[in-house]
Coordinates of N, CA, C and O and ligand atoms in Angstrom, one line a residue:
L1 N 78.0 -96.5 231.0 CA 77.8 -96.2 229.5 C 76.6 -95.1 229.5 O 75.6 -95.4 230.0
N2 N 76.9 -93.9 228.9 CA 75.8 -92.9 228.8 C 74.9 -93.2 227.7 O 75.1 -94.0 226.8
G3 N 73.7 -92.5 227.8 CA 72.6 -92.7 226.9 C 73.0 -92.5 225.4 O 72.6 -93.2 224.5
S4 N 73.8 -91.5 225.2 CA 74.2 -91.1 223.9 C 75.1 -92.2 223.2 O 74.9 -92.5 222.0
T5 N 76.0 -92.7 223.9 CA 76.9 -93.8 223.4 C 76.0 -95.0 223.2 O 76.1 -95.7 222.1
R6 N 75.1 -95.3 224.1 CA 74.2 -96.4 224.0 C 73.4 -96.3 222.7 O 73.3 -97.3 221.9
R7 N 72.8 -95.1 222.4 CA 72.0 -94.9 221.2 C 72.9 -95.1 220.0 O 72.5 -95.7 219.0
Q8 N 74.1 -94.5 220.0 CA 75.0 -94.6 218.8 C 75.3 -96.1 218.5 O 75.3 -96.5 217.3
V9 N 75.6 -96.9 219.6 CA 76.0 -98.3 219.4 C 74.8 -99.0 218.9 O 74.9 -99.8 217.9
S10 N 73.6 -98.7 219.5 CA 72.4 -99.4 219.0 C 72.1 -99.1 217.6 O 71.6 -100.0 216.8
K11 N 72.3 -97.9 217.2 CA 72.0 -97.5 215.8 C 73.0 -98.2 214.8 O 72.6 -98.7 213.8
F12 N 74.3 -98.3 215.3 CA 75.2 -99.0 214.4 C 74.8 -100.5 214.3 O 74.9 -101.1 213.2
L13 N 74.5 -101.1 215.4 CA 74.1 -102.5 215.4 C 72.9 -102.7 214.5 O 72.8 -103.7 213.7
S14 N 71.8 -101.9 214.6 CA 70.6 -102.0 213.8 C 71.0 -101.8 212.3 O 70.6 -102.6 211.5
G15 N 71.9 -100.8 212.1 CA 72.3 -100.5 210.7 C 73.0 -101.7 210.1 O 72.7 -102.2 209.0
A16 N 73.9 -102.3 210.9 CA 74.8 -103.4 210.4 C 73.9 -104.6 210.1 O 74.1 -105.3 209.1
L17 N 73.0 -104.9 211.0 CA 72.2 -106.1 210.9 C 71.0 -106.0 209.9 O 70.4 -107.0 209.5
R18 N 70.6 -104.7 209.6 CA 69.4 -104.5 208.8 C 69.8 -104.1 207.3 O 69.1 -104.4 206.4
H19 N 70.9 -103.2 207.3 CA 71.1 -102.5 206.0 C 72.5 -102.7 205.4 O 72.7 -102.8 204.2
F20 N 73.6 -102.8 206.2 CA 74.9 -102.8 205.7 C 75.9 -103.8 206.3 O 76.9 -103.5 206.8
P21 N 75.4 -105.1 206.3 CA 76.2 -106.1 206.9 C 77.6 -106.2 206.3 O 78.6 -106.4 207.0
D22 N 77.7 -106.0 204.9 CA 79.0 -106.1 204.2 C 80.0 -105.1 204.8 O 81.1 -105.3 205.1
D23 N 79.5 -103.8 204.8 CA 80.4 -102.7 205.3 C 80.8 -103.0 206.7 O 81.9 -102.5 207.1
A24 N 80.0 -103.7 207.5 CA 80.4 -103.9 208.9 C 81.2 -105.2 209.0 O 81.5 -105.6 210.1
G25 N 81.5 -105.9 207.9 CA 82.3 -107.1 207.9 C 81.5 -108.3 208.4 O 82.0 -109.2 209.0
L26 N 80.2 -108.3 208.2 CA 79.3 -109.4 208.8 C 78.8 -110.2 207.6 O 78.4 -109.6 206.5
D27 N 78.6 -111.4 207.9 CA 78.0 -112.3 206.9 C 76.7 -112.8 207.4 O 76.7 -113.6 208.4
L28 N 75.6 -112.4 206.9 CA 74.3 -112.8 207.4 C 73.8 -114.1 206.6 O 74.0 -114.2 205.4
D29 N 73.2 -115.0 207.3 CA 72.7 -116.2 206.6 C 71.3 -115.8 206.0 O 70.8 -114.7 206.2
D30 N 70.6 -116.8 205.4 CA 69.3 -116.4 204.7 C 68.3 -115.9 205.7 O 67.4 -115.1 205.2
A31 N 68.4 -116.3 206.9 CA 67.4 -115.8 207.9 C 67.9 -114.6 208.7 O 67.3 -114.2 209.7
G32 N 69.0 -114.0 208.2 CA 69.5 -112.8 208.9 C 70.4 -113.0 210.1 O 70.8 -112.0 210.7
W33 N 70.7 -114.2 210.4 CA 71.5 -114.5 211.6 C 73.0 -114.4 211.3 O 73.4 -114.6 210.2
T34 N 73.8 -114.0 212.3 CA 75.2 -113.9 212.2 C 75.8 -114.2 213.6 O 75.0 -114.2 214.6
T35 N 77.1 -114.4 213.7 CA 77.7 -114.8 214.9 C 77.7 -113.7 215.9 O 78.2 -112.6 215.6
L36 N 77.1 -113.9 217.1 CA 77.0 -112.8 218.1 C 78.4 -112.3 218.5 O 78.6 -111.1 218.5
N37 N 79.4 -113.2 218.7 CA 80.7 -112.7 219.0 C 81.3 -111.8 218.1 O 82.0 -110.8 218.4
T38 N 81.1 -112.0 216.8 CA 81.7 -111.1 215.7 C 81.1 -109.7 215.8 O 81.8 -108.7 215.7
V39 N 79.7 -109.7 216.0 CA 79.0 -108.4 216.1 C 79.5 -107.7 217.3 O 79.8 -106.4 217.2
V40 N 79.6 -108.4 218.4 CA 80.1 -107.7 219.6 C 81.5 -107.2 219.5 O 81.8 -106.0 219.9
D41 N 82.4 -107.9 218.8 CA 83.7 -107.5 218.6 C 83.7 -106.2 217.8 O 84.4 -105.3 218.1
R42 N 83.0 -106.2 216.7 CA 83.0 -105.0 215.8 C 82.5 -103.8 216.5 O 83.2 -102.7 216.4
A43 N 81.5 -103.9 217.3 CA 80.9 -102.7 218.0 C 81.9 -102.3 219.1 O 82.1 -101.1 219.3
S44 N 82.4 -103.2 219.8 CA 83.4 -103.0 220.9 C 84.6 -102.3 220.4 O 85.1 -101.3 221.0
E45 N 85.1 -102.7 219.2 CA 86.3 -102.0 218.6 C 86.0 -100.6 218.2 O 86.6 -99.7 218.5
K46 N 84.8 -100.5 217.5 CA 84.4 -99.2 216.9 C 84.2 -98.2 217.9 O 84.5 -97.0 217.7
Y47 N 83.6 -98.5 219.0 CA 83.2 -97.5 220.0 C 84.1 -97.5 221.3 O 83.9 -96.7 222.2
G48 N 85.1 -98.4 221.3 CA 86.0 -98.5 222.4 C 85.3 -98.8 223.7 O 85.6 -98.2 224.8
I49 N 84.3 -99.7 223.7 CA 83.6 -100.0 224.9 C 83.7 -101.6 225.1 O 84.0 -102.3 224.2
D50 N 83.5 -102.0 226.4 CA 83.6 -103.4 226.7 C 82.6 -104.3 225.9 O 81.5 -103.9 225.6
R51 N 83.1 -105.5 225.7 CA 82.2 -106.5 225.0 C 80.9 -106.7 225.9 O 79.8 -106.8 225.3
E52 N 81.0 -106.7 227.2 CA 79.9 -106.9 228.1 C 78.8 -105.8 227.8 O 77.6 -106.0 227.8
A53 N 79.3 -104.6 227.7 CA 78.4 -103.4 227.5 C 77.7 -103.6 226.1 O 76.5 -103.3 226.1
V54 N 78.4 -104.0 225.1 CA 77.7 -104.2 223.8 C 76.6 -105.3 223.9 O 75.5 -105.1 223.5
E55 N 77.0 -106.4 224.6 CA 76.1 -107.5 224.7 C 74.8 -107.0 225.5 O 73.7 -107.4 225.3
G56 N 75.1 -106.2 226.5 CA 74.0 -105.6 227.3 C 73.0 -104.8 226.4 O 71.8 -104.9 226.6
I57 N 73.6 -104.0 225.5 CA 72.7 -103.2 224.6 C 71.9 -104.1 223.7 O 70.7 -103.9 223.5
I58 N 72.5 -105.2 223.3 CA 71.8 -106.1 222.4 C 70.6 -106.8 223.2 O 69.5 -106.9 222.7
R59 N 71.0 -107.3 224.4 CA 70.0 -108.1 225.1 C 68.9 -107.3 225.8 O 67.9 -107.9 226.1
T60 N 69.1 -106.0 226.1 CA 68.1 -105.3 226.8 C 67.5 -104.2 226.0 O 66.9 -103.3 226.5
D61 N 67.5 -104.3 224.7 CA 66.9 -103.3 223.8 C 65.5 -103.1 224.2 O 64.7 -104.1 224.2
P62 N 65.0 -101.9 224.4 CA 63.6 -101.7 224.9 C 62.6 -102.1 223.8 O 61.5 -102.4 224.2
K63 N 62.9 -102.0 222.5 CA 62.0 -102.4 221.5 C 62.2 -103.9 221.0 O 61.5 -104.3 220.1
G64 N 63.1 -104.6 221.6 CA 63.4 -105.9 221.2 C 63.9 -106.0 219.8 O 63.5 -106.8 219.0
R65 N 64.8 -105.0 219.5 CA 65.3 -104.9 218.1 C 66.2 -106.1 217.7 O 66.4 -106.3 216.5
F66 N 66.7 -106.8 218.7 CA 67.7 -107.9 218.4 C 67.2 -109.2 219.0 O 66.7 -109.2 220.1
E67 N 67.4 -110.2 218.2 CA 67.1 -111.6 218.7 C 68.4 -112.3 218.8 O 69.3 -112.2 218.0
V68 N 68.5 -113.0 220.0 CA 69.8 -113.8 220.2 C 69.4 -115.2 220.4 O 68.4 -115.5 221.1
D69 N 70.1 -116.1 219.7 CA 69.8 -117.5 219.9 C 71.0 -118.3 219.5 O 71.6 -118.2 218.5
D70 N 71.4 -119.2 220.5 CA 72.4 -120.2 220.2 C 73.7 -119.5 219.7 O 74.3 -120.0 218.7
G71 N 74.2 -118.4 220.3 CA 75.4 -117.8 219.9 C 75.3 -117.0 218.6 O 76.3 -116.5 218.1
R72 N 74.0 -116.8 218.2 CA 73.8 -116.0 217.0 C 73.0 -114.8 217.3 O 72.2 -114.8 218.3
V73 N 73.0 -113.7 216.5 CA 72.2 -112.6 216.6 C 71.6 -112.2 215.3 O 72.2 -112.4 214.2
R74 N 70.4 -111.6 215.3 CA 69.9 -110.9 214.1 C 69.0 -109.8 214.5 O 68.5 -109.7 215.6
A75 N 68.7 -108.9 213.5 CA 67.7 -107.8 213.7 C 66.3 -108.5 213.7 O 66.1 -109.3 212.8
A76 N 65.4 -108.1 214.6 CA 64.1 -108.6 214.6 C 63.2 -108.1 213.5 O 62.2 -108.7 213.1
Y77 N 63.5 -106.9 213.0 CA 62.7 -106.3 212.0 C 63.5 -105.1 211.4 O 64.6 -104.9 211.8
G78 N 62.9 -104.5 210.4 CA 63.5 -103.2 209.8 C 64.5 -103.4 208.6 O 65.0 -102.5 208.1
H79 N 64.6 -104.7 208.2 CA 65.7 -105.0 207.2 C 65.4 -104.3 205.8 O 64.2 -104.2 205.4
S80 N 66.5 -103.9 205.2 CA 66.4 -103.6 203.8 C 67.1 -104.7 203.0 O 66.7 -104.9 201.8
V81 N 68.1 -105.4 203.6 CA 68.6 -106.5 202.9 C 67.6 -107.7 202.9 O 66.8 -107.7 203.9
A82 N 67.6 -108.5 201.9 CA 66.6 -109.6 201.8 C 66.9 -110.7 202.9 O 68.0 -111.3 202.8
V83 N 66.0 -110.9 203.8 CA 66.2 -112.0 204.7 C 64.8 -112.8 204.8 O 63.8 -112.2 204.5
D84 N 64.9 -114.0 205.1 CA 63.7 -114.8 205.2 C 63.5 -115.1 206.7 O 64.0 -116.0 207.2
L85 N 62.6 -114.3 207.3 CA 62.3 -114.4 208.7 C 61.2 -115.4 208.9 O 60.1 -115.2 208.2
D86 N 61.3 -116.4 209.7 CA 60.2 -117.4 209.9 C 59.1 -116.6 210.5 O 59.3 -115.7 211.4
S87 N 57.8 -117.0 210.2 CA 56.7 -116.2 210.7 C 56.4 -116.8 212.1 O 56.4 -118.0 212.4
G88 N 56.1 -115.9 213.0 CA 56.1 -116.2 214.5 C 54.9 -117.0 215.0 O 55.0 -117.8 215.9
G89 N 53.7 -116.7 214.5 CA 52.5 -117.4 215.0 C 52.0 -116.7 216.3 O 51.1 -117.2 217.0
T90 N 52.5 -115.5 216.6 CA 52.0 -114.7 217.8 C 50.7 -114.0 217.3 O 50.6 -113.6 216.2
P91 N 49.7 -114.0 218.2 CA 48.4 -113.3 217.9 C 48.6 -111.9 217.5 O 49.5 -111.2 218.0
V92 N 47.8 -111.4 216.6 CA 47.9 -110.0 216.1 C 46.6 -109.2 216.6 O 45.5 -109.7 216.4
P93 N 46.7 -108.0 217.2 CA 45.6 -107.2 217.5 C 44.7 -107.0 216.3 O 45.2 -106.9 215.2
D94 N 43.4 -106.7 216.6 CA 42.4 -106.5 215.5 C 42.7 -105.1 214.8 O 42.4 -104.9 213.6
T95 N 43.3 -104.2 215.6 CA 43.6 -102.9 215.1 C 45.1 -102.6 215.3 O 45.6 -102.8 216.4
L96 N 45.7 -102.0 214.3 CA 47.1 -101.6 214.4 C 47.2 -100.2 213.9 O 46.2 -99.6 213.3
Y97 N 48.4 -99.5 214.1 CA 48.5 -98.1 213.7 C 49.8 -97.9 212.9 O 50.8 -98.7 213.0
H98 N 49.9 -96.8 212.2 CA 51.1 -96.4 211.5 C 51.2 -94.9 211.5 O 50.3 -94.2 211.1
G99 N 52.3 -94.4 211.9 CA 52.5 -93.0 212.0 C 53.4 -92.6 210.8 O 54.4 -93.2 210.5
T100 N 53.0 -91.5 210.1 CA 53.7 -91.1 208.9 C 53.6 -89.6 208.7 O 53.0 -88.9 209.5
S101 N 54.3 -89.2 207.7 CA 54.3 -87.7 207.4 C 53.1 -87.3 206.6 O 52.6 -88.1 205.7
P102 N 52.5 -86.2 206.8 CA 51.3 -85.7 206.1 C 51.6 -85.7 204.6 O 50.7 -85.9 203.7
D103 N 52.9 -85.5 204.2 CA 53.3 -85.4 202.8 C 53.1 -86.7 202.1 O 52.9 -86.8 200.8
A104 N 53.0 -87.8 202.8 CA 52.9 -89.2 202.2 C 51.5 -89.6 202.0 O 51.2 -90.5 201.3
L105 N 50.5 -88.8 202.5 CA 49.1 -89.2 202.5 C 48.5 -89.4 201.2 O 47.8 -90.4 200.9
V106 N 48.7 -88.5 200.3 CA 48.1 -88.6 198.9 C 48.5 -89.9 198.3 O 47.6 -90.6 197.8
S107 N 49.7 -90.2 198.3 CA 50.2 -91.4 197.7 C 49.7 -92.7 198.5 O 49.4 -93.7 197.9
I108 N 49.7 -92.6 199.8 CA 49.3 -93.7 200.6 C 47.8 -94.0 200.4 O 47.3 -95.2 200.3
R109 N 46.9 -92.9 200.3 CA 45.5 -93.1 200.0 C 45.3 -93.9 198.7 O 44.4 -94.7 198.5
E110 N 46.2 -93.6 197.7 CA 46.1 -94.2 196.4 C 46.7 -95.7 196.4 O 46.1 -96.6 195.8
E111 N 47.9 -95.8 196.9 CA 48.6 -97.1 196.8 C 48.6 -98.0 198.0 O 49.1 -99.1 198.0
G112 N 48.1 -97.4 199.1 CA 48.3 -98.1 200.4 C 49.6 -98.0 201.0 O 50.5 -97.2 200.5
L113 N 49.9 -98.7 202.1 CA 51.3 -98.6 202.7 C 52.2 -99.6 202.0 O 51.9 -100.8 201.9
K114 N 53.3 -99.1 201.5 CA 54.3 -100.0 200.8 C 55.6 -100.0 201.6 O 55.8 -99.1 202.4
P115 N 56.4 -101.1 201.4 CA 57.6 -101.2 202.2 C 58.7 -100.1 202.0 O 59.5 -99.9 202.8
M116 N 58.5 -99.4 200.8 CA 59.5 -98.4 200.4 C 60.9 -99.0 200.5 O 61.1 -100.0 199.8
S117 N 61.9 -98.5 201.2 CA 63.2 -99.1 201.1 C 63.4 -100.3 202.0 O 64.5 -100.9 202.0
R118 N 62.4 -100.7 202.8 CA 62.6 -101.9 203.6 C 61.9 -103.1 203.0 O 61.2 -103.0 202.0
Q119 N 62.1 -104.2 203.6 CA 61.5 -105.5 203.1 C 60.0 -105.6 203.4 O 59.3 -106.1 202.6
Y120 N 59.6 -105.0 204.5 CA 58.2 -105.0 204.9 C 57.7 -103.7 205.3 O 58.5 -102.8 205.7
V121 N 56.4 -103.5 205.4 CA 55.7 -102.4 206.0 C 55.7 -102.6 207.5 O 55.5 -103.8 208.0
H122 N 56.0 -101.6 208.3 CA 56.1 -101.7 209.8 C 54.9 -101.0 210.4 O 54.6 -99.9 210.1
L123 N 54.2 -101.8 211.3 CA 53.0 -101.2 212.0 C 53.2 -101.2 213.5 O 54.0 -102.0 214.0
S124 N 52.5 -100.4 214.2 CA 52.6 -100.2 215.6 C 51.4 -100.8 216.4 O 50.3 -100.8 215.9
E125 N 51.7 -101.2 217.6 CA 50.6 -101.7 218.5 C 49.8 -100.6 219.1 O 48.6 -100.9 219.4
S126 N 50.3 -99.5 219.3 CA 49.6 -98.4 220.0 C 49.7 -97.1 219.2 O 50.7 -96.9 218.4
V127 N 48.8 -96.2 219.5 CA 48.8 -94.9 218.9 C 50.1 -94.1 219.3 O 50.7 -93.5 218.5
D128 N 50.4 -94.3 220.6 CA 51.7 -93.6 221.0 C 52.9 -94.1 220.3 O 53.7 -93.2 219.9
D129 N 53.0 -95.4 220.1 CA 54.2 -95.9 219.4 C 54.2 -95.3 217.9 O 55.2 -94.9 217.4
A130 N 53.0 -95.3 217.3 CA 52.9 -94.8 216.0 C 53.3 -93.3 215.9 O 53.9 -92.9 214.9
K131 N 52.9 -92.6 216.9 CA 53.3 -91.1 216.9 C 54.8 -91.0 216.9 O 55.4 -90.1 216.3
E132 N 55.4 -91.9 217.7 CA 56.9 -91.8 217.8 C 57.5 -92.2 216.5 O 58.5 -91.5 216.0
V133 N 57.0 -93.2 215.8 CA 57.5 -93.6 214.5 C 57.3 -92.5 213.5 O 58.3 -92.1 212.8
G134 N 56.1 -91.9 213.5 CA 55.8 -90.8 212.6 C 56.6 -89.6 212.8 O 57.0 -88.9 211.8
S135 N 57.0 -89.3 214.1 CA 57.8 -88.1 214.4 C 59.2 -88.2 213.8 O 59.9 -87.2 213.8
R136 N 59.6 -89.4 213.4 CA 60.9 -89.5 212.7 C 60.8 -88.9 211.3 O 61.8 -88.5 210.7
H137 N 59.6 -88.8 210.8 CA 59.4 -88.3 209.4 C 58.9 -86.9 209.3 O 59.1 -86.2 208.3
A138 N 58.1 -86.4 210.4 CA 57.5 -85.1 210.3 C 57.2 -84.6 211.7 O 57.0 -85.4 212.6
A139 N 57.2 -83.3 211.9 CA 56.9 -82.7 213.2 C 55.5 -82.9 213.6 O 55.1 -83.0 214.8
D140 N 54.6 -83.0 212.6 CA 53.2 -83.2 212.9 C 52.7 -84.5 212.2 O 51.9 -84.4 211.2
P141 N 53.1 -85.6 212.7 CA 52.8 -86.9 212.0 C 51.3 -87.2 212.0 O 50.5 -86.7 212.8
V142 N 50.9 -87.9 211.0 CA 49.5 -88.4 210.8 C 49.5 -89.8 211.3 O 50.4 -90.6 211.0
I143 N 48.4 -90.2 212.0 CA 48.3 -91.6 212.5 C 47.2 -92.3 211.6 O 46.1 -91.8 211.5
L144 N 47.6 -93.4 211.0 CA 46.6 -94.2 210.3 C 46.3 -95.4 211.1 O 47.1 -96.0 211.8
Q145 N 45.0 -95.8 211.0 CA 44.5 -97.0 211.7 C 44.4 -98.1 210.6 O 43.9 -97.9 209.5
I146 N 44.8 -99.3 211.0 CA 44.8 -100.4 210.1 C 43.9 -101.5 210.6 O 44.0 -101.9 211.7
N147 N 42.9 -101.8 209.8 CA 42.0 -102.9 210.2 C 42.6 -104.3 209.9 O 42.5 -104.9 208.9
A148 N 43.4 -104.7 211.0 CA 44.2 -105.9 210.8 C 43.4 -107.2 210.7 O 43.7 -108.1 210.0
A149 N 42.2 -107.2 211.4 CA 41.4 -108.4 211.5 C 40.9 -108.8 210.1 O 41.2 -109.9 209.6
P150 N 40.2 -107.9 209.4 CA 39.8 -108.2 208.0 C 40.9 -108.5 207.0 O 40.8 -109.3 206.1
M151 N 42.0 -107.8 207.3 CA 43.2 -108.0 206.4 C 43.6 -109.4 206.4 O 43.9 -110.1 205.4
Q152 N 43.7 -109.9 207.7 CA 44.1 -111.3 207.9 C 43.1 -112.3 207.4 O 43.4 -113.3 206.8
A153 N 41.8 -111.9 207.6 CA 40.7 -112.8 207.2 C 40.8 -112.9 205.6 O 40.4 -114.0 205.1
D154 N 41.2 -111.9 205.0 CA 41.4 -111.9 203.5 C 42.6 -112.6 203.1 O 43.0 -112.5 201.9
G155 N 43.4 -113.1 204.0 CA 44.6 -113.9 203.6 C 45.9 -113.3 203.7 O 46.9 -113.8 203.2
Q156 N 46.0 -112.0 204.2 CA 47.3 -111.4 204.3 C 48.0 -111.6 205.6 O 47.3 -111.6 206.6
T157 N 49.2 -111.9 205.5 CA 50.0 -112.3 206.7 C 50.5 -111.0 207.4 O 51.1 -110.2 206.8
I158 N 50.3 -111.0 208.7 CA 50.8 -110.0 209.6 C 51.6 -110.7 210.7 O 51.1 -111.6 211.3
T159 N 52.9 -110.3 210.9 CA 53.7 -111.0 211.9 C 54.3 -110.1 213.0 O 54.7 -109.0 212.6
K160 N 54.2 -110.5 214.2 CA 54.8 -109.7 215.3 C 56.3 -109.9 215.3 O 56.8 -111.0 215.1
R161 N 57.0 -108.7 215.4 CA 58.5 -108.7 215.5 C 59.0 -107.9 216.6 O 58.4 -106.7 216.7
G162 N 59.9 -108.3 217.3 CA 60.4 -107.5 218.5 C 59.3 -107.4 219.5 O 58.4 -108.3 219.5
K163 N 59.2 -106.4 220.3 CA 58.3 -106.3 221.4 C 56.9 -105.8 221.0 O 55.9 -106.1 221.5
S164 N 56.9 -104.9 220.0 CA 55.6 -104.2 219.6 C 55.5 -103.8 218.2 O 54.7 -102.9 217.9
V165 N 56.2 -104.4 217.3 CA 56.2 -104.0 215.9 C 55.5 -105.2 215.1 O 55.7 -106.4 215.5
Y166 N 54.8 -104.9 214.1 CA 54.1 -105.9 213.3 C 54.5 -105.6 211.9 O 54.5 -104.4 211.5
T167 N 54.8 -106.6 211.1 CA 55.2 -106.4 209.7 C 54.2 -107.1 208.7 O 53.7 -108.1 209.1
T168 N 54.1 -106.5 207.6 CA 53.3 -107.1 206.5 C 53.9 -106.7 205.2 O 54.6 -105.7 205.1
D169 N 53.4 -107.3 204.1 CA 54.0 -107.0 202.8 C 53.4 -105.7 202.2 O 54.1 -104.9 201.6
H170 N 52.2 -105.4 202.5 CA 51.5 -104.2 201.9 C 50.2 -104.0 202.6 O 49.5 -105.0 203.0
V171 N 49.8 -102.8 202.9 CA 48.4 -102.6 203.4 C 47.6 -101.8 202.3 O 47.8 -100.6 202.1
P172 N 46.7 -102.5 201.6 CA 45.9 -101.9 200.6 C 45.0 -100.8 201.3 O 44.6 -100.9 202.5
P173 N 44.7 -99.7 200.5 CA 43.9 -98.6 201.1 C 42.6 -98.9 201.8 O 42.2 -98.3 202.7
R174 N 42.0 -100.0 201.3 CA 40.6 -100.3 201.9 C 40.7 -100.7 203.4 O 39.7 -100.7 204.1
Y175 N 41.9 -101.0 203.9 CA 42.0 -101.4 205.3 C 42.5 -100.2 206.2 O 42.8 -100.3 207.4
L176 N 42.7 -99.0 205.5 CA 43.3 -97.9 206.2 C 42.2 -96.8 206.5 O 41.4 -96.5 205.6
S177 N 42.4 -96.1 207.6 CA 41.6 -94.9 207.9 C 42.5 -93.9 208.7 O 43.4 -94.4 209.4
E178 N 42.2 -92.6 208.5 CA 43.0 -91.6 209.2 C 42.4 -91.3 210.6 O 41.2 -91.1 210.7
L179 N 43.2 -91.3 211.6 CA 42.7 -91.0 213.0 C 42.5 -89.5 213.1 O 43.3 -88.7 212.7
Ligands
LIG1 C1 56.0 -94.2 204.0 C2 61.7 -97.9 213.3 C3 54.5 -92.7 200.2 C4 55.7 -94.7 205.4 C5 60.2 -97.6 213.6 C6 57.0 -94.2 206.1 C7 59.5 -98.7 212.7 C8 54.7 -94.2 201.8 C9 58.0 -94.2 205.0 C10 60.5 -99.1 211.7 C11 53.9 -95.1 201.2 C12 59.0 -95.4 205.2 C13 60.1 -98.7 210.3 C14 53.4 -94.8 199.9 C15 54.6 -96.1 203.0 N1 53.7 -93.5 199.5 N2 55.0 -93.0 201.4 N3 52.6 -95.6 199.2 N4 53.8 -96.3 201.9 N5 55.1 -94.8 203.0 O1 61.5 -95.6 208.0 O2 57.5 -97.5 209.3 O3 63.5 -97.5 216.0 O4 61.2 -97.2 206.1 O5 54.5 -94.2 205.9 O6 59.9 -97.7 214.9 O7 58.7 -95.2 209.5 O8 64.6 -98.3 213.9 O9 59.4 -97.0 207.8 O10 56.8 -93.0 206.6 O11 59.1 -99.8 213.5 O12 63.9 -100.0 215.6 O13 57.3 -94.4 203.8 O14 61.7 -98.5 212.0 O15 62.2 -98.8 214.3 O16 59.8 -95.1 206.3 O17 59.8 -97.3 210.3 P1 60.6 -96.2 207.1 P2 58.7 -96.7 209.2 P3 63.6 -98.6 215.0

């Protein structure tokens, strides 16, 4: 399976599990889970690749985009459809990062980081990860530093999702600084 097919399939799987389950013929439960076999069948039919290859893409995703449990699969983060993901209890670093477009800065300084079209705000563990996220939005992304420790001390929940993504409802401007 070449890298380009792998990326296309991964994008389809992420899209189906985060944004358009209905269009993909999937039924997600309240926590975002659906039957692994059905998802594998859909992608295998759509891209004409073996079921094993699809399952490999799901199970070895480098960012941990997919969770598999007991014959079910769900997206670990990134949802625009409403899902109720149990909070993990994994420790959160004191500092997190967010890469974004310079065009968004005026509004972010005023309102903080908002989920926009997704259910949560997504934060990165490292500056490098944040650069990659930001480069999806602009050629010269800005990196914001988030003071996660005081945010949590003030009662806001931050949860680890996948291998290195952290989600929260909103990051008020007082916890943000520009790198
Ligand atoms: C911006 C990918 C104006 C925010 C990535 C971002 C991530 C504001 C954009 C995950 C704002 C939303 C999510 C405000 C936030 N005013 N703009 N007040 N607050 N924004 O794509 O974080 O590879 O929905 O800065 O790695 O870029 O798909 O979020 O630029 O983990 O697995 O609004 O998706 O993961 O953009 O990316 P997005 P994101 P995958």
